[in-house]
Short mmCIF file of C-alpha atoms in Angstrom, two decimals:
data_model
loop_
_atom_site.label_atom_id
_atom_site.label_comp_id
_atom_site.label_asym_id
_atom_site.label_seq_id
_atom_site.Cartn_x
_atom_site.Cartn_y
_atom_site.Cartn_z
CA UNK W 1 84.26 34.23 -5.51
CA UNK W 2 87.92 34.46 -6.39
CA UNK W 3 89.68 35.48 -3.17
CA UNK W 4 93.28 36.67 -2.92
CA UNK W 5 94.95 35.84 0.41
CA UNK W 6 98.25 37.23 1.66
CA UNK W 7 99.81 35.37 4.56
CA UNK W 8 97.86 32.36 3.35
CA UNK W 9 100.45 29.85 4.58
CA UNK W 10 100.68 31.37 8.08
CA UNK W 11 98.96 30.34 11.30
CA UNK W 12 95.59 31.93 10.46
CA UNK W 13 95.85 31.63 6.68
CA UNK W 14 96.54 27.90 6.77
CA UNK W 15 93.19 27.40 8.50
CA UNK W 16 91.32 30.01 6.47
CA UNK W 17 92.20 28.77 2.98
CA UNK W 18 90.71 25.25 3.36
CA UNK W 19 87.53 26.79 4.78
CA UNK W 20 87.22 29.17 1.82
CA UNK W 21 87.69 26.27 -0.59
CA UNK W 22 85.07 24.21 1.26
CA UNK W 23 82.64 27.10 0.73
CA UNK W 24 83.20 26.94 -3.02
CA UNK W 25 85.61 29.84 -3.46
CA UNK W 26 88.69 29.95 -5.67
CA UNK W 27 91.78 31.10 -3.75
CA UNK W 28 95.05 32.63 -4.88
CA UNK W 29 97.80 32.97 -2.29
CA UNK W 30 100.65 35.45 -2.58
CA UNK W 31 103.73 33.60 -1.35
CA UNK W 32 107.44 34.36 -1.61
CA UNK W 33 108.15 30.66 -2.26
CA UNK W 34 107.17 28.91 -5.46
CA UNK W 35 104.48 26.31 -4.72
CA UNK W 36 102.43 23.89 -6.78
CA UNK W 37 98.75 24.67 -7.23
CA UNK W 38 96.19 22.55 -5.40
CA UNK W 39 92.44 22.02 -5.66
CA UNK W 40 90.96 25.51 -6.18
CA UNK W 41 94.18 27.04 -4.76
CA UNK W 42 96.81 28.81 -6.85
CA UNK W 43 100.04 30.52 -5.76
CA UNK W 44 101.84 33.57 -7.07
CA UNK W 45 104.69 35.76 -5.89
CA UNK W 46 103.19 39.12 -6.80
CA UNK W 47 99.83 40.73 -7.53
CA UNK W 48 100.95 41.36 -11.11
CA UNK W 49 100.94 37.58 -11.73
CA UNK W 50 97.19 37.25 -11.01
CA UNK W 51 95.28 37.06 -14.29
CA UNK W 52 91.68 36.42 -13.19
CA UNK W 53 89.50 39.12 -11.64
CA UNK W 54 89.79 39.30 -7.85
CA UNK W 55 86.50 39.64 -5.98
CA UNK W 56 87.86 39.87 -2.42
CA UNK W 57 91.21 40.17 -0.63
CA UNK W 58 92.16 38.93 2.84
CA UNK W 59 95.44 40.53 3.91
CA UNK W 60 97.12 38.59 6.73
CA UNK W 61 100.78 39.20 5.84
CA UNK W 62 103.24 40.32 8.49
CA UNK W 63 106.34 39.31 10.44
CA UNK W 64 105.60 37.90 13.89
CA UNK W 65 105.68 40.40 16.76
CA UNK W 66 106.93 37.74 19.14
CA UNK W 67 109.48 35.97 16.94
CA UNK W 68 112.53 37.97 18.06
CA UNK W 69 113.73 40.62 20.48
CA UNK W 70 112.58 44.07 19.37
CA UNK W 71 115.82 45.59 18.11
CA UNK W 72 115.56 48.73 16.02
CA UNK W 73 116.23 46.61 12.95
CA UNK W 74 113.51 44.07 13.71
CA UNK W 75 110.98 46.82 14.46
CA UNK W 76 111.67 48.22 10.99
CA UNK W 77 111.10 44.73 9.57
CA UNK W 78 107.77 44.47 11.41
CA UNK W 79 106.64 47.83 10.04
CA UNK W 80 107.76 46.99 6.51
CA UNK W 81 106.00 43.60 6.52
CA UNK W 82 102.72 45.15 7.63
CA UNK W 83 102.47 48.83 6.76
CA UNK W 84 104.71 49.03 3.70
CA UNK W 85 103.39 45.75 2.30
CA UNK W 86 99.76 46.84 2.75
CA UNK W 87 100.45 50.21 1.10
CA UNK W 88 101.97 48.42 -1.90
CA UNK W 89 99.10 45.90 -2.03
CA UNK W 90 96.46 48.62 -1.88
CA UNK W 91 98.28 50.61 -4.57
CA UNK W 92 98.16 47.60 -6.87
CA UNK W 93 94.54 46.70 -6.10
CA UNK W 94 93.25 50.20 -6.74
CA UNK W 95 94.94 50.27 -10.14
CA UNK W 96 93.21 47.12 -11.37
CA UNK W 97 90.70 47.50 -14.17
CA UNK W 98 88.18 45.60 -12.03
CA UNK W 99 89.13 46.15 -8.36
CA UNK W 100 87.80 43.76 -5.72
CA UNK W 101 84.66 44.71 -3.82
CA UNK W 102 86.11 43.89 -0.40
CA UNK W 103 89.43 44.14 1.43
CA UNK W 104 89.73 42.49 4.84
CA UNK W 105 93.02 43.52 6.40
CA UNK W 106 94.80 42.56 9.59
CA UNK W 107 95.38 44.70 12.64
CA UNK W 108 95.49 43.91 16.36
CA UNK W 109 94.12 44.89 19.76
CA UNK W 110 97.47 46.57 20.40
CA UNK W 111 95.75 49.51 18.68
CA UNK W 112 94.22 50.42 22.05
CA UNK W 113 97.46 50.56 24.03
CA UNK W 114 97.60 49.31 27.62
CA UNK W 115 95.06 49.76 30.39
CA UNK W 116 94.35 47.65 33.45
CA UNK W 117 90.79 48.87 34.04
CA UNK W 118 89.22 50.14 30.80
CA UNK W 119 86.96 48.04 28.57
CA UNK W 120 87.64 48.66 24.88
CA UNK W 121 85.19 48.42 22.00
CA UNK W 122 85.62 49.68 18.45
CA UNK W 123 84.34 53.08 19.66
CA UNK W 124 87.59 53.68 21.57
CA UNK W 125 90.48 55.53 20.02
CA UNK W 126 94.13 54.74 19.55
CA UNK W 127 96.43 54.21 22.52
CA UNK W 128 100.15 54.79 22.98
CA UNK W 129 103.22 52.69 22.32
CA UNK W 130 104.90 50.91 19.43
CA UNK W 131 102.04 48.43 18.97
CA UNK W 132 99.41 51.19 18.90
CA UNK W 133 101.42 53.24 16.40
CA UNK W 134 102.00 50.15 14.25
CA UNK W 135 98.33 49.16 14.18
CA UNK W 136 97.19 52.71 13.43
CA UNK W 137 99.59 52.99 10.49
CA UNK W 138 98.63 49.49 9.29
CA UNK W 139 94.94 50.37 9.32
CA UNK W 140 95.58 53.69 7.61
CA UNK W 141 97.42 51.86 4.82
CA UNK W 142 94.42 49.57 4.27
CA UNK W 143 91.99 52.49 4.35
CA UNK W 144 93.84 53.93 1.38
CA UNK W 145 91.62 51.62 -0.68
CA UNK W 146 88.45 53.46 0.35
CA UNK W 147 86.78 55.15 -2.59
CA UNK W 148 87.87 52.36 -4.93
CA UNK W 149 87.07 49.25 -2.89
CA UNK W 150 83.57 49.56 -1.35
CA UNK W 151 84.17 47.41 1.75
CA UNK W 152 87.35 47.76 3.82
CA UNK W 153 87.19 45.74 7.05
CA UNK W 154 89.95 45.87 9.67
CA UNK W 155 90.60 42.85 11.92
CA UNK W 156 91.74 43.97 15.37
CA UNK W 157 92.90 40.53 16.39
CA UNK W 158 93.43 39.31 19.91
CA UNK W 159 95.89 36.55 20.81
CA UNK W 160 94.94 33.63 18.55
CA UNK W 161 94.83 30.20 20.19
CA UNK W 162 94.89 26.76 18.59
CA UNK W 163 97.07 23.68 18.45
CA UNK W 164 99.94 23.47 15.99
CA UNK W 165 101.55 26.82 16.64
CA UNK W 166 100.81 30.38 17.70
CA UNK W 167 101.14 31.91 21.15
CA UNK W 168 99.44 29.09 23.06
CA UNK W 169 102.29 26.67 22.44
CA UNK W 170 104.70 29.00 24.25
CA UNK W 171 102.22 29.95 26.98
CA UNK W 172 101.76 26.29 27.91
CA UNK W 173 105.42 25.28 27.73
CA UNK W 174 105.94 25.20 31.50
CA UNK W 175 102.78 23.13 31.93
CA UNK W 176 104.49 20.31 30.04
CA UNK W 177 106.82 20.04 33.04
CA UNK W 178 104.03 20.18 35.62
CA UNK W 179 104.46 23.89 36.40
CA UNK W 180 101.46 26.21 36.26
CA UNK W 181 102.84 29.66 35.48
CA UNK W 182 101.80 33.20 34.63
CA UNK W 183 103.67 36.36 33.69
CA UNK W 184 104.26 39.21 36.14
CA UNK W 185 101.39 39.70 38.57
CA UNK W 186 99.04 37.78 36.29
CA UNK W 187 96.43 40.52 36.65
CA UNK W 188 96.97 41.95 33.17
CA UNK W 189 94.17 41.28 30.68
CA UNK W 190 94.43 38.76 27.88
CA UNK W 191 92.07 39.31 24.94
CA UNK W 192 92.17 35.98 23.12
CA UNK W 193 90.27 34.11 20.41
CA UNK W 194 90.17 30.55 19.06
CA UNK W 195 91.59 30.30 15.55
CA UNK W 196 88.37 28.64 14.31
CA UNK W 197 86.44 31.75 15.37
CA UNK W 198 88.91 33.99 13.51
CA UNK W 199 88.23 32.00 10.35
CA UNK W 200 84.47 32.17 10.94
CA UNK W 201 84.65 35.92 11.56
CA UNK W 202 86.50 36.50 8.27
CA UNK W 203 83.90 34.44 6.42
CA UNK W 204 81.16 36.41 8.20
CA UNK W 205 82.64 39.69 6.97
CA UNK W 206 82.96 38.32 3.42
CA UNK W 207 79.25 37.49 3.53
CA UNK W 208 78.22 40.96 4.73
CA UNK W 209 79.09 43.59 2.09
CA UNK W 210 78.23 46.55 4.37
CA UNK W 211 80.57 45.40 7.16
CA UNK W 212 83.23 48.09 6.81
CA UNK W 213 85.48 49.60 9.43
CA UNK W 214 87.22 48.12 12.45
CA UNK W 215 86.13 44.88 14.11
CA UNK W 216 87.54 43.52 17.35
CA UNK W 217 88.20 39.86 16.61
CA UNK W 218 88.37 38.60 20.18
CA UNK W 219 86.34 36.20 22.29
CA UNK W 220 83.53 37.91 24.25
CA UNK W 221 85.03 36.75 27.57
CA UNK W 222 88.61 38.04 27.97
CA UNK W 223 90.55 36.75 30.99
CA UNK W 224 93.49 37.81 33.07
CA UNK W 225 96.74 35.92 32.61
CA UNK W 226 96.24 34.39 36.06
CA UNK W 227 92.73 33.21 35.11
CA UNK W 228 94.12 31.74 31.90
CA UNK W 229 96.73 29.89 33.93
CA UNK W 230 94.07 28.50 36.26
CA UNK W 231 91.95 27.39 33.30
CA UNK W 232 94.93 25.65 31.70
CA UNK W 233 95.66 23.89 35.00
CA UNK W 234 92.14 22.43 34.92
CA UNK W 235 93.01 20.69 31.65
CA UNK W 236 96.68 19.84 32.26
CA UNK W 237 98.19 18.07 35.24
CA UNK W 238 100.45 20.37 37.28
CA UNK W 239 102.29 19.99 40.59
CA UNK W 240 103.62 23.49 41.22
CA UNK W 241 102.57 27.06 40.42
CA UNK W 242 104.62 30.23 40.14
CA UNK W 243 104.66 33.59 38.43
CA UNK W 244 107.52 34.76 36.20
CA UNK W 245 108.78 38.08 37.67
CA UNK W 246 108.54 41.20 35.54
CA UNK W 247 112.28 41.82 35.82
CA UNK W 248 113.04 38.38 34.40
CA UNK W 249 110.72 38.93 31.41
CA UNK W 250 112.26 42.33 30.69
CA UNK W 251 115.73 40.81 30.85
CA UNK W 252 114.75 37.99 28.49
CA UNK W 253 112.83 39.88 25.79
CA UNK W 254 113.30 43.59 26.44
CA UNK W 255 110.70 46.11 25.24
CA UNK W 256 108.43 43.36 23.97
CA UNK W 257 107.78 42.29 27.57
CA UNK W 258 105.95 45.50 28.44
CA UNK W 259 104.22 45.84 25.07
CA UNK W 260 102.91 42.28 24.70
CA UNK W 261 103.33 40.26 27.89
CA UNK W 262 103.24 42.27 31.12
CA UNK W 263 100.46 44.64 30.09
CA UNK W 264 97.23 44.09 28.24
CA UNK W 265 93.83 45.38 27.37
CA UNK W 266 90.28 44.13 27.93
CA UNK W 267 88.73 44.14 24.45
CA UNK W 268 85.17 43.17 23.51
CA UNK W 269 83.92 42.20 20.00
CA UNK W 270 81.05 44.67 20.10
CA UNK W 271 80.51 45.11 16.35
CA UNK W 272 80.75 41.40 15.52
CA UNK W 273 78.18 40.53 18.17
CA UNK W 274 75.81 43.31 17.12
CA UNK W 275 76.19 42.04 13.54
CA UNK W 276 74.86 38.63 14.53
CA UNK W 277 78.14 36.72 14.67
CA UNK W 278 78.10 33.62 16.88
CA UNK W 279 81.25 32.35 18.59
CA UNK W 280 81.98 28.65 18.78
CA UNK W 281 84.30 29.24 21.76
CA UNK W 282 83.25 32.23 23.82
CA UNK W 283 84.96 31.17 27.09
CA UNK W 284 88.50 30.02 27.78
CA UNK W 285 87.52 26.61 29.18
CA UNK W 286 85.62 25.71 26.00
CA UNK W 287 88.53 26.83 23.85
CA UNK W 288 91.18 24.96 25.82
CA UNK W 289 89.11 21.79 25.97
CA UNK W 290 88.73 21.85 22.18
CA UNK W 291 92.38 22.64 21.51
CA UNK W 292 93.98 20.27 23.99
CA UNK W 293 91.76 17.36 22.99
CA UNK W 294 92.63 17.99 19.32
CA UNK W 295 96.31 18.22 20.22
CA UNK W 296 96.18 14.79 21.76
#
């Protein structure tokens, strides 16, 4: 297949593209920067530059939620990079003479809002808060392709772990100095997933043409932040342990603290598992062992 990837140079995309190529696919990446083509990989700056028919699209574009403090200006940038970009992409795809058969588009578990006791599957509805509103609008933008593109799959991603970037690097920063730490009480849920399983899940959806709708892309064994901290301490040498008070986190990062760090949701990948998907790293110890050994 010829697969168009947005966000193809990002944390997930940079792992996905080589896997797609290894499976025999041709890949075109939409990138703002001019880049030289590689083996079975081409780059363009806009959909209008793509000349060959596109069989599938994986839409991973979007400004990082955790890159900066959530000022009103940066929140507008987040929305534009996800919702507005996806609307524009879908508008272009649906006008093609031969539209792709599948669109796999990003979203996140923030769709469900915050809850300390509920267990969320794809059957649950939208929650409250900026993240929930963002994800709902993002998914609605992708679903604008329905009726033209037969398969529209939505990736409700958990926190993606791997070496070389992403959230894990920041979450383990104190461990480098021998301090085991967690945020707030540590009892908030963390729905996570190994990056290799994200890539495998996307490939799984590409291989299953009836796999439409929302999919929770999270490991089947979510953990609390405190349990994550204890698991990390089993793999990294620490001398002290301490929680970071809620007030400190709110002072440091503002609204983002409550939306992303001090609250969470327990999310299960119900539809992926019922669809026969197998995780390489279903528990946090397996994931951390793999990542930290790779990281050297």
